[in-house]
Short mmCIF file of C-alpha atoms and ligand atoms in Angstrom, two decimals:
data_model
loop_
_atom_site.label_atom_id
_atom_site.label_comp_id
_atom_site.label_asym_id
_atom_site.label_seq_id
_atom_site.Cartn_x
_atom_site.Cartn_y
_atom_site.Cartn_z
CA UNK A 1 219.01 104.65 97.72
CA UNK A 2 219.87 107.98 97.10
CA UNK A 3 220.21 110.63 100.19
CA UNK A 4 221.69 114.21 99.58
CA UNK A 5 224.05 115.24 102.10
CA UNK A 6 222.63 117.44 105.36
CA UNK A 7 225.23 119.07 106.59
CA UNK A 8 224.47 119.63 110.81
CA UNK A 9 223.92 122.92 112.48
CA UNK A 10 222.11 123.36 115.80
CA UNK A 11 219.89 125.93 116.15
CA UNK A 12 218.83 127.18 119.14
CA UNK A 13 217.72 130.73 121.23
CA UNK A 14 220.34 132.90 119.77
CA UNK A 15 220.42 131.90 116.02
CA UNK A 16 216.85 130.99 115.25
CA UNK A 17 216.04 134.59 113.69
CA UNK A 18 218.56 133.38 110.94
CA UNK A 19 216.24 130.29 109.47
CA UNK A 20 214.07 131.58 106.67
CA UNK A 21 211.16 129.73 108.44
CA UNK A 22 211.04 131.72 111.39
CA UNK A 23 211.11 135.05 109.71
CA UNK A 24 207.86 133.77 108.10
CA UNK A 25 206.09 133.19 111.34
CA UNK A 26 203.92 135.96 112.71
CA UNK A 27 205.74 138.54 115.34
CA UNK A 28 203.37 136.10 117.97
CA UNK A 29 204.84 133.37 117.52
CA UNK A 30 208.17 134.81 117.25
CA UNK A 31 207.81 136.37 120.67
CA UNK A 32 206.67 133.36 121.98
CA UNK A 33 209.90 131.45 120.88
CA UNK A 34 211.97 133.76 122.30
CA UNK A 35 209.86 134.26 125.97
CA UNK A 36 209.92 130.34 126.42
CA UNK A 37 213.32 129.56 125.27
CA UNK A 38 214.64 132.18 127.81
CA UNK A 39 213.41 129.80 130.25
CA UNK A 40 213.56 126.07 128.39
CA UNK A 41 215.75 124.41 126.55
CA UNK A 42 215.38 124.60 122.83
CA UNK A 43 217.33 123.54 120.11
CA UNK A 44 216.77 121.88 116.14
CA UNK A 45 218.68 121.27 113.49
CA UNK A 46 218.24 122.00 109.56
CA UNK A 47 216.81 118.28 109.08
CA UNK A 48 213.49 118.44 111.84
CA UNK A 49 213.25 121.96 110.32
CA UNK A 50 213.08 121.32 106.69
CA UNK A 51 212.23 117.70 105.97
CA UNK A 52 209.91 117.15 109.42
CA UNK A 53 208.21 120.33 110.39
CA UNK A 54 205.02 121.21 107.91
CA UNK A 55 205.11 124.92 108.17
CA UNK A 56 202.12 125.17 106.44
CA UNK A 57 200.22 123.71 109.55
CA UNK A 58 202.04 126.04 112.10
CA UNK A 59 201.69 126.36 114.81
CA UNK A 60 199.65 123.22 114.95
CA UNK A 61 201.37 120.98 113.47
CA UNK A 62 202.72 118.16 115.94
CA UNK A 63 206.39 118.59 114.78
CA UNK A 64 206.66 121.95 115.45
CA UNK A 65 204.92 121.42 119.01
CA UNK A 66 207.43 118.38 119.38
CA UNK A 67 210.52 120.80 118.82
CA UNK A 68 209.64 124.12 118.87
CA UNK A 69 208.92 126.25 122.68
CA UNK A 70 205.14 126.63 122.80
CA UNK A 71 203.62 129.40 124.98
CA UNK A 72 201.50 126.83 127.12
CA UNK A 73 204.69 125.47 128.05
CA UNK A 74 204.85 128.44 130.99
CA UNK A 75 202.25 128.93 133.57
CA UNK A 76 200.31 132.61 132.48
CA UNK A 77 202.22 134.62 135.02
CA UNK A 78 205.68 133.16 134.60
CA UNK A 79 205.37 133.82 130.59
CA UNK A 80 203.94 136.86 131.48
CA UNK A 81 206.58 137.62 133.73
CA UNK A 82 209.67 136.78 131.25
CA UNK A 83 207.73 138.74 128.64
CA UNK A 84 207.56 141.50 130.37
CA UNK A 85 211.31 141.74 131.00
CA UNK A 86 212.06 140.93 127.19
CA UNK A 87 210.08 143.76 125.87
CA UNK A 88 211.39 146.20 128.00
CA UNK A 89 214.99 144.94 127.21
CA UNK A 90 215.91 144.60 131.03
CA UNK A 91 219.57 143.69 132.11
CA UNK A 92 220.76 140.71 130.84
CA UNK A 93 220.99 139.62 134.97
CA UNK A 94 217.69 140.54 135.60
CA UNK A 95 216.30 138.43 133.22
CA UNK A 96 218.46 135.35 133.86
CA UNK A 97 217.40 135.52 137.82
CA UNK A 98 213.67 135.51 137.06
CA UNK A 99 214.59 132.75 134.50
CA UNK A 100 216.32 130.80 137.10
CA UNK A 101 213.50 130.97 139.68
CA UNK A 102 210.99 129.71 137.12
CA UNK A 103 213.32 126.43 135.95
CA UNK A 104 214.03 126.19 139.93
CA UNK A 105 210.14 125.79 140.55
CA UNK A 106 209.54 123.69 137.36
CA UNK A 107 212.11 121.14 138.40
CA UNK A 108 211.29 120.00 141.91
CA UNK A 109 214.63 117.93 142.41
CA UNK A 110 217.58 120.13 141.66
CA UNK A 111 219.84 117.13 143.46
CA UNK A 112 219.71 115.54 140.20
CA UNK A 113 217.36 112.61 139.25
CA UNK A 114 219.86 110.50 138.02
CA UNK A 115 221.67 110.21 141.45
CA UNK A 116 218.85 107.68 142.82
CA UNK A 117 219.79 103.85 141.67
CA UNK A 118 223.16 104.29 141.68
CA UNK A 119 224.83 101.77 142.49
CA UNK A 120 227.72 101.09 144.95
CA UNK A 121 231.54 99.85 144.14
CA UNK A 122 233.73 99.08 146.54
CA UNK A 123 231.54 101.55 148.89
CA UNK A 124 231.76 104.23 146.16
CA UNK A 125 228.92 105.12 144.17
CA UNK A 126 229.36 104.00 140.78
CA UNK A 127 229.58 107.37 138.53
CA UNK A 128 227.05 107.51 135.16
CA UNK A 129 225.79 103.66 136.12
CA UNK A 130 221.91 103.21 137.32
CA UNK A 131 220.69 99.44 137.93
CA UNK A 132 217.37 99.27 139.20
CA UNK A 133 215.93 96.20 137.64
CA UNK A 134 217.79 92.64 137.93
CA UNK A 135 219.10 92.07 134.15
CA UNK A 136 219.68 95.62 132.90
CA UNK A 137 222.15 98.13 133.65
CA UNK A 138 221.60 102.33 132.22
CA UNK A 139 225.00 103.92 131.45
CA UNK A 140 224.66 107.56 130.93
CA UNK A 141 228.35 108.51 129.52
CA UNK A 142 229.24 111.69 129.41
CA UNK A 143 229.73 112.87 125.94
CA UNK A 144 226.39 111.76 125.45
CA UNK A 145 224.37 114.06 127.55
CA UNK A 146 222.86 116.33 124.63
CA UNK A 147 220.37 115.62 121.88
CA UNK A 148 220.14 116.35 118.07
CA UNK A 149 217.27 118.27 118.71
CA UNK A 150 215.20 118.79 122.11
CA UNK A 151 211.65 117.44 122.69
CA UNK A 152 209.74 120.33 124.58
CA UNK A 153 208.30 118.08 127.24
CA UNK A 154 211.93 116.36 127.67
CA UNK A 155 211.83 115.24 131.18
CA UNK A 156 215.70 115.29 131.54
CA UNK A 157 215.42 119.40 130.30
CA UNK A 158 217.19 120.98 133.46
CA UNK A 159 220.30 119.23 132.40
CA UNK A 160 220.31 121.11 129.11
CA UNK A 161 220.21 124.63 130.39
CA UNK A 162 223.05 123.22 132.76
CA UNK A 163 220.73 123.57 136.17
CA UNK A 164 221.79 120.05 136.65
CA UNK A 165 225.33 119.44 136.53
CA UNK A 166 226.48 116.29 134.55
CA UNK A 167 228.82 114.89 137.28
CA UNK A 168 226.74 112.17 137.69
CA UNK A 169 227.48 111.21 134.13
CA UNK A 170 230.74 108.51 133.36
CA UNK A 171 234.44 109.69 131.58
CA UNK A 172 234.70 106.26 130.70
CA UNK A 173 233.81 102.48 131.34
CA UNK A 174 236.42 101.40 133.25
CA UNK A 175 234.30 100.90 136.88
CA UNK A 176 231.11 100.24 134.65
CA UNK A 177 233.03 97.43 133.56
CA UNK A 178 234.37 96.57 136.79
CA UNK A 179 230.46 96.81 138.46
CA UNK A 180 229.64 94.41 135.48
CA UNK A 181 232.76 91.35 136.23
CA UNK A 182 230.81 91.17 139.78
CA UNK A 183 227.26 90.82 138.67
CA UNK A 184 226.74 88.23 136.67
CA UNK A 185 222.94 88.73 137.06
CA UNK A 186 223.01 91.76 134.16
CA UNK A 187 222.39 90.10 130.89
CA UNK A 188 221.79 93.90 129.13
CA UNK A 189 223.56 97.41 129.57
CA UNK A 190 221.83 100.56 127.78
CA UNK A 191 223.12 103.37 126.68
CA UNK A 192 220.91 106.58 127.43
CA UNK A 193 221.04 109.72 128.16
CA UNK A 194 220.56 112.48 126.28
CA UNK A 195 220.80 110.81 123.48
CA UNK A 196 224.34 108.44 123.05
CA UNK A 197 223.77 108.98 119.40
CA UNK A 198 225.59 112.30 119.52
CA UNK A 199 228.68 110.96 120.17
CA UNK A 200 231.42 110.54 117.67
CA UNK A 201 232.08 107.24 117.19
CA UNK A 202 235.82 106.87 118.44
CA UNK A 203 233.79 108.32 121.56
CA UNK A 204 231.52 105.71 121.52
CA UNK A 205 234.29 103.17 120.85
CA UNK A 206 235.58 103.85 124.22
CA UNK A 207 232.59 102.66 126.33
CA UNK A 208 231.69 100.08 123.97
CA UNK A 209 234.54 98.60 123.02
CA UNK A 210 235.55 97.44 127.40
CA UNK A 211 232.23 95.81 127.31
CA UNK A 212 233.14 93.14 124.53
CA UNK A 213 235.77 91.72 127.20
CA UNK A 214 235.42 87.70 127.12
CA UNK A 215 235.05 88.37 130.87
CA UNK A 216 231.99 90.04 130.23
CA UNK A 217 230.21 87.29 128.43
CA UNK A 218 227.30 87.46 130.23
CA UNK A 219 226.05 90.79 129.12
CA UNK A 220 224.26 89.15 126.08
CA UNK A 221 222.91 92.89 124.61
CA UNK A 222 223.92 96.13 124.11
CA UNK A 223 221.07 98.68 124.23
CA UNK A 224 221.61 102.02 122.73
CA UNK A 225 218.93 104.57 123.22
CA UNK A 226 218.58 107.00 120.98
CA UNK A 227 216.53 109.44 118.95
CA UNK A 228 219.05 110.13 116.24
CA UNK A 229 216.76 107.73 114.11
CA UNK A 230 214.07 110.57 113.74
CA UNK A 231 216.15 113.64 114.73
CA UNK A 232 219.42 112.94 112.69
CA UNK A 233 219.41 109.65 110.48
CA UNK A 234 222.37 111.15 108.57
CA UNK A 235 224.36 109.97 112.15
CA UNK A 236 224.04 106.68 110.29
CA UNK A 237 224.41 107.35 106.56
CA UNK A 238 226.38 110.66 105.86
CA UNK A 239 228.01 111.74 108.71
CA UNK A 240 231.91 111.38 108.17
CA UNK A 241 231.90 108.50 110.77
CA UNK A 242 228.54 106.64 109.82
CA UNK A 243 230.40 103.72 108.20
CA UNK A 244 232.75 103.86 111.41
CA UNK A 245 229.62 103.10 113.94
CA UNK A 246 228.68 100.50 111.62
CA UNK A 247 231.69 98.74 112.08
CA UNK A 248 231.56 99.47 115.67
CA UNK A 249 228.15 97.90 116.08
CA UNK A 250 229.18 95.15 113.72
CA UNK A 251 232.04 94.23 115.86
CA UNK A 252 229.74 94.09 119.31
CA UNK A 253 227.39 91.61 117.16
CA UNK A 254 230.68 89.47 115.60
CA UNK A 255 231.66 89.24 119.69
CA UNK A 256 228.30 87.15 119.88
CA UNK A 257 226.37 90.08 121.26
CA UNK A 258 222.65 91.46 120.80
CA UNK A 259 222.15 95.17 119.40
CA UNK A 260 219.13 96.92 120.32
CA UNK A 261 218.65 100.05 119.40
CA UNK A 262 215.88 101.43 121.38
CA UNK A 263 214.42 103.69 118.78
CA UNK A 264 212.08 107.28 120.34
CA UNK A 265 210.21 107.81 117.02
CA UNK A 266 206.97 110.25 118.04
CA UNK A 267 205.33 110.32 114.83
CA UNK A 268 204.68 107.98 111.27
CA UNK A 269 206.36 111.51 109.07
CA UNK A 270 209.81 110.50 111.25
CA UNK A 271 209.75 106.82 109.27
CA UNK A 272 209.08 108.73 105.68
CA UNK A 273 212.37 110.29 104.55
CA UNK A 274 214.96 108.61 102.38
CA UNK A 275 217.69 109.14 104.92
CA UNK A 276 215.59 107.51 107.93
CA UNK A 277 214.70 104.34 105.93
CA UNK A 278 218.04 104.34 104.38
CA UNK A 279 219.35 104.56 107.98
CA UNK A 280 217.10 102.17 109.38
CA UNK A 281 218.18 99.43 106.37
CA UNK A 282 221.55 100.40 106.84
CA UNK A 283 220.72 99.15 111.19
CA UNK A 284 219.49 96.46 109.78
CA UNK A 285 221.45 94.95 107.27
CA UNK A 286 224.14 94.92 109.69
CA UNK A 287 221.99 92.50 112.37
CA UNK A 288 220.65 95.44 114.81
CA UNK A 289 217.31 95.15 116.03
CA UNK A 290 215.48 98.61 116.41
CA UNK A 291 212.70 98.74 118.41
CA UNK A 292 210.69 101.84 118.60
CA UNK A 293 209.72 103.22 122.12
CA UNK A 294 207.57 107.15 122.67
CA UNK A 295 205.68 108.74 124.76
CA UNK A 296 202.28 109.40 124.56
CA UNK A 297 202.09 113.42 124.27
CA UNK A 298 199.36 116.17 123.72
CA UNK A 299 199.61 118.64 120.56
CA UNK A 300 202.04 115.50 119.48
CA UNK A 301 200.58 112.49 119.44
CA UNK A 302 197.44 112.50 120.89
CA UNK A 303 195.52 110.13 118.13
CA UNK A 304 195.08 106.41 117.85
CA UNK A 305 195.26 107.22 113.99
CA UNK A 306 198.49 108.33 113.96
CA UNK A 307 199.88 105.54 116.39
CA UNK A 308 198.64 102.95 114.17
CA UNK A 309 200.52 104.70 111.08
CA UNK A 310 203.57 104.78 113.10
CA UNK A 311 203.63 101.00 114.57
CA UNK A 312 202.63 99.75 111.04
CA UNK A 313 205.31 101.42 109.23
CA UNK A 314 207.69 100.71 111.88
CA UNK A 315 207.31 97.14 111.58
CA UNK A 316 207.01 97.28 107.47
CA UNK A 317 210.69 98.86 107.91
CA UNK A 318 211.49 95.88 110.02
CA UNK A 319 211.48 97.39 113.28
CA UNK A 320 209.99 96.23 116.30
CA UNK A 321 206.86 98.50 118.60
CA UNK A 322 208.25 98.34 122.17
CA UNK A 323 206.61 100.55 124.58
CA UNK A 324 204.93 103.66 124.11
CA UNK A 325 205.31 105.53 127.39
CA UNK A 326 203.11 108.03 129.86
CA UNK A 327 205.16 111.41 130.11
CA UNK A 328 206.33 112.45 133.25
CA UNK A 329 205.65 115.11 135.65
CA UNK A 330 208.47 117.60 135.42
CA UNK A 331 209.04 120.50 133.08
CA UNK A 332 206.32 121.42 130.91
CA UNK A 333 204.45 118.58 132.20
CA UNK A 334 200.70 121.15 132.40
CA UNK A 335 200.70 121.64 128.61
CA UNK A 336 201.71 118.08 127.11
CA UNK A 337 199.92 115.60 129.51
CA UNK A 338 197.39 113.55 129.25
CA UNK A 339 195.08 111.45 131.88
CA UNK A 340 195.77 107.83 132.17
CA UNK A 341 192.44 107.12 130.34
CA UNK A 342 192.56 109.58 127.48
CA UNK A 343 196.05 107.60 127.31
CA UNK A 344 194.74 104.27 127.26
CA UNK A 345 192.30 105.25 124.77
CA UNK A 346 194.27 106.54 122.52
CA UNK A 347 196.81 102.94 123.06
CA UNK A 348 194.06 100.85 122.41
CA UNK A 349 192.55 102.37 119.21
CA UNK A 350 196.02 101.92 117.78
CA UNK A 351 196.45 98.10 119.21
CA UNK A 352 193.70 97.51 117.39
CA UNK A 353 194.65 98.19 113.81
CA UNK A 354 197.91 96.28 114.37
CA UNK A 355 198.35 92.60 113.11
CA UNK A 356 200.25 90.32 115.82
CA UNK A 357 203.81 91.45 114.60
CA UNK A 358 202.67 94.93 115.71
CA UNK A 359 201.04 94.16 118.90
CA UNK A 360 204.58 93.43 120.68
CA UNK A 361 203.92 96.96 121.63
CA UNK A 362 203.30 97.58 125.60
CA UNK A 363 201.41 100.72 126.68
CA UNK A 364 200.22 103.05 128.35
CA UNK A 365 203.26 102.33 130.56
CA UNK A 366 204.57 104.81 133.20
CA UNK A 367 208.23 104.55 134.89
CA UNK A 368 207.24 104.66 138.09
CA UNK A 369 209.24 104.85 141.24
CA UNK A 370 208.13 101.01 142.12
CA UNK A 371 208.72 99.81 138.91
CA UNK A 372 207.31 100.11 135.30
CA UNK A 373 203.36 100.18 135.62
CA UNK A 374 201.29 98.77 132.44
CA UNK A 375 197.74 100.10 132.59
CA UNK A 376 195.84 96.87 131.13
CA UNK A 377 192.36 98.54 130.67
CA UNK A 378 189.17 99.34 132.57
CA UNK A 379 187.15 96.44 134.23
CA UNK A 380 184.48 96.09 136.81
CA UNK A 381 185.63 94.77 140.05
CA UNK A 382 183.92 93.91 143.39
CA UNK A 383 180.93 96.67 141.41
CA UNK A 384 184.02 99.39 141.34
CA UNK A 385 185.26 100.34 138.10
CA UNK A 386 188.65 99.68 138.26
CA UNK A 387 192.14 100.45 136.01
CA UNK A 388 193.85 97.10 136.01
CA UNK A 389 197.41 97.16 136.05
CA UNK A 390 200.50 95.27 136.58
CA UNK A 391 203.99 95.53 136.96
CA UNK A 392 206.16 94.93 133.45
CA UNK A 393 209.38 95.75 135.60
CA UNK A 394 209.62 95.88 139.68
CA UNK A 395 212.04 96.49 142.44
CA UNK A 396 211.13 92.92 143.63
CA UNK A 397 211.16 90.71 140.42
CA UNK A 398 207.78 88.86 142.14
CA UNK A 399 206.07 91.74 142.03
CA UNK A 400 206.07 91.41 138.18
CA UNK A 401 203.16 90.19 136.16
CA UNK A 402 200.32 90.68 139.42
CA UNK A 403 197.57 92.06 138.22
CA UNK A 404 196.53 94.49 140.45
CA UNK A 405 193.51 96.95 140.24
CA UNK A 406 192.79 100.68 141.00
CA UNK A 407 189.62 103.29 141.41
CA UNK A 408 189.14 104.33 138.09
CA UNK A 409 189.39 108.16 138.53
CA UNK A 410 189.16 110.33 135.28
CA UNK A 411 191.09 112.91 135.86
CA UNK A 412 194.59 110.83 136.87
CA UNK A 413 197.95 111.76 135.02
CA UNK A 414 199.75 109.77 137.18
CA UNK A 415 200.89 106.91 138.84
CA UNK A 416 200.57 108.86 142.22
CA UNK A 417 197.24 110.04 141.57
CA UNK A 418 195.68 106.22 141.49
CA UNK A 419 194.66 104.50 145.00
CA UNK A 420 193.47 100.95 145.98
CA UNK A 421 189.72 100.19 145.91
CA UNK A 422 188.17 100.56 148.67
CA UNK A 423 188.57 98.42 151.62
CA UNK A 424 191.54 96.78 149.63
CA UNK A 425 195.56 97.63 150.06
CA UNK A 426 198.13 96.79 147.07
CA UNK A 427 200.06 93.84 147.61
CA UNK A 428 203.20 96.57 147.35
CA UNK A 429 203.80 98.30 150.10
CA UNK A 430 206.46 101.30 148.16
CA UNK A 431 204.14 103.80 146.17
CA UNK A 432 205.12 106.96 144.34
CA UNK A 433 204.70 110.16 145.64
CA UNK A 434 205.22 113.72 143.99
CA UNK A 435 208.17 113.92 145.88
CA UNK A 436 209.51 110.76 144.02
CA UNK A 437 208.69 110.49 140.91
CA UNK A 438 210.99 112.06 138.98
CA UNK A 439 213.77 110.16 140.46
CA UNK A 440 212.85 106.81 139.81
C1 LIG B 501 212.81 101.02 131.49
C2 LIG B 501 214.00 100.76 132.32
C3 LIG B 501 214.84 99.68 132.03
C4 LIG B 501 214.61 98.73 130.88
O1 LIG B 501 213.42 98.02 131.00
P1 LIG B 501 212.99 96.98 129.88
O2 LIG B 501 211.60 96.62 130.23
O3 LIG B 501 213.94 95.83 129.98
O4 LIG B 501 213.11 97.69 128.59
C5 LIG B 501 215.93 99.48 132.86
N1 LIG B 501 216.19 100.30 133.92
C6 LIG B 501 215.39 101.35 134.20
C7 LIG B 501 215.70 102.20 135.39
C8 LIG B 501 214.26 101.61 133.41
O5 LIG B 501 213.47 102.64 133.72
S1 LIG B 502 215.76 112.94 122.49
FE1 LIG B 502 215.26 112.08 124.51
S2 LIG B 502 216.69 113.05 125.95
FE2 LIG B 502 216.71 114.25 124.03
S3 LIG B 502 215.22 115.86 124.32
FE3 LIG B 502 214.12 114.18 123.35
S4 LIG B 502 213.26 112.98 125.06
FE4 LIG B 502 214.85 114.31 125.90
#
């Protein structure tokens, strides 16, 4: 197949008045840019903006409300604030401290999210390493802490505008691998971040490369997360050191390993471009598995129509639907979330129009702080109508697979919004709270 040659440039706050597209918007939506990019992170490259974004459509259409900083991303008065300052030019300080105060109130848990399931070493926490569930262990290294491109309703957004540091994040694997020789339980580490896919690959070499120790033969799969699949394909076609990863991941499956590469495609257009199938093949060919995990997003992805498209032409490019996820409650939580049942609705109309091969998909799921919560559908129990639910990962492995039921209430966006029926308890005692989601 043929792909032309992208060469990569980030865009972000400071250089967006230079693309040819944004001069065309309207002085609006200009301001708006720069008003909510003051305050959250924002950044795309010349691949989402010319081959993914239909500017035709703006500033409805979902790939410019995926990347782009929408004005509902800010409460009224804090946009109104920041606006305010940017029109009258104030001091660059000025600004910055109003800025801060906003991202201060929009992230609840400036101690860093990622500190929570860390585990210990020799009575030191283990740097970059969360292991929360029995068989699989998140790395976050360090060179992988950025994206491609940033989704507005990113979740891990206080890291990009550095108001979380990235100490928690590893130099290298040396006490992941360590951590690993003494738990024999893990069968699967993951690579996440930000997205691991930035790295270059003689970066990546150094964390992967520890892992394929004959020591370590019970880690069975390596799981790279990664949106460079719909962000930046080229990563794995024509970038200088494409054929390099290949070999890389080639050598992890020759060592008698799994690769999974956990796939965040949003929308069907990310699965239409030469360089994304020619990517994908390329995955392929090679022995990865790529299965495709999203969440489900207003002004994205909000349709059962475009789910369907997705999951379809996922699996007719050989990949495999994995999850698609609730979104969580931090950041610009007010302006992309959904309730649980518009959620489920919009999950089921797409299950629906998928033959078996696509229905491996698992949704609406939320990553809760007791575990990973399925939401089944809506029954009638004890004459209470009821969101059933169960457990797809737990704290407690026998918590997994209990169906377990909750008042139906309309207006939920949350795990912490849902409560037993009544007269009943939850055969868990550990629920979520505001105060805990976000570090889960
Ligand atoms: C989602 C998740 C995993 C992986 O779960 P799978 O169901 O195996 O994909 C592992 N650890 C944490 C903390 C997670 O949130
Ligand atoms: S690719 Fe992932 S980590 Fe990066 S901005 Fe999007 S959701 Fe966040």
């Amino acid at each position: 197949m043929h792909v032309s040659v992208t060469r990569y440039k980030a865009y972000t706050r400071d250089n967006v008045h230079t693309l040819p597209q944004y001069q065309r918007l309207s002085p609006e939506l200009q301001f708006d840019i720069q008003v909510v990019s003051a305050v959250l992170p924002f950044r795309v490259n010349p691949y989402v903006v010319d081959e993914l974004i239909d500017w035709r459509h703006v500033p409805e259409d979902p790939m410019y409300q995926l990347t782009f900083p929408q004005k509902g991303m800010l409460a009224a008065r804090d946009y109104a604030e920041v606006a305010a300052l940017i029109k009258k030019d104030a001091p660059k300080d000025k600004l910055q401290a109003v800025v801060n105060k906003i991202r201060l109130r929009l992230n609840p848990h400036p101690a860093g999210q990622i500190q929570y399931n860390v585990p210990v070493l020799d009575d030191e926490p283990v740097p970059g390493v969360q292991h929360k569930y029995h068989e699989t262990v998140l790395f976050f290294p360090s060179a992988g802490q950025t994206c491609h491109a940033y989704c507005s309703y990113c979740f891990r957004w206080a890291q990009f505008v550095g108001l979380e540091d990235l100490k928690f994040a590893a130099r290298e694997a040396g006490q992941l691998v360590e951590y690993l020789k003494r738990h024999p339980e893990v069968t699967d580490v993951l690579f996440t971040g930000g997205d691991p896919g930035i790295m270059k690959t003689r970066v990546m070499e150094r964390y992967i490369e520890p892992l394929l120790t004959p020591e370590l033969s019970h880690i069975h799969t390596i799981r790279i997360g990664t949106k460079a699949l719909a962000y930046w394909p080229q990563r794995f076609v024509t970038d200088d050191d494409a054929d390099d990863l290949l070999r890389l991941l080639e050598r992890v499956i020759a060592s008698g390993r799994h690769v999974a590469i956990m796939a965040h495609f949003s929308l069907p257009r990310e699965l239409n471009t030469p360089v994304a199938q020619e990517a994908i093949r390329r995955l392929r060919d090679i022995g990865c598995e790529i299965r495709m995990q999203a969440p489900v997003v207003r002004h994205v992805n909000d349709d059962s129509n475009r789910w369907a498209r997705l999951w379809r032409e996922g699996v007719r490019l050989g990949m495999v639907p994995y999850y698609m996820f609730v979104i969580r409650d931090t950041g610009a939580k007010n302006y992309y979330d959904m309730t649980l049942h518009d959620a489920l609705h919009i999950f089921q109309g797409a299950y629906r129009k998928l033959s078996g091969l696509g229905r491996t998909v698992r949704g609406p799921v939320m990553s809760a702080t007791p575990g990973k919560v399925l939401i089944h559908g809506i029954a009638n129990v004890d004459g209470h109508r009821a969101f059933v639910l169960s457990f797809i990962q737990a704290r407690h492995a026998d918590w997994v697979g209990r169906p377990f039921f909750a008042q139906y209430d309309l207006s939920a966006t949350w795990f912490y919004d849902l409560k037993p029926l009544p007269g009943r308890t939850w055969f868990f005692t550990e629920t979520s709270s505001p105060a805990h989601t976000a570090a889960d």
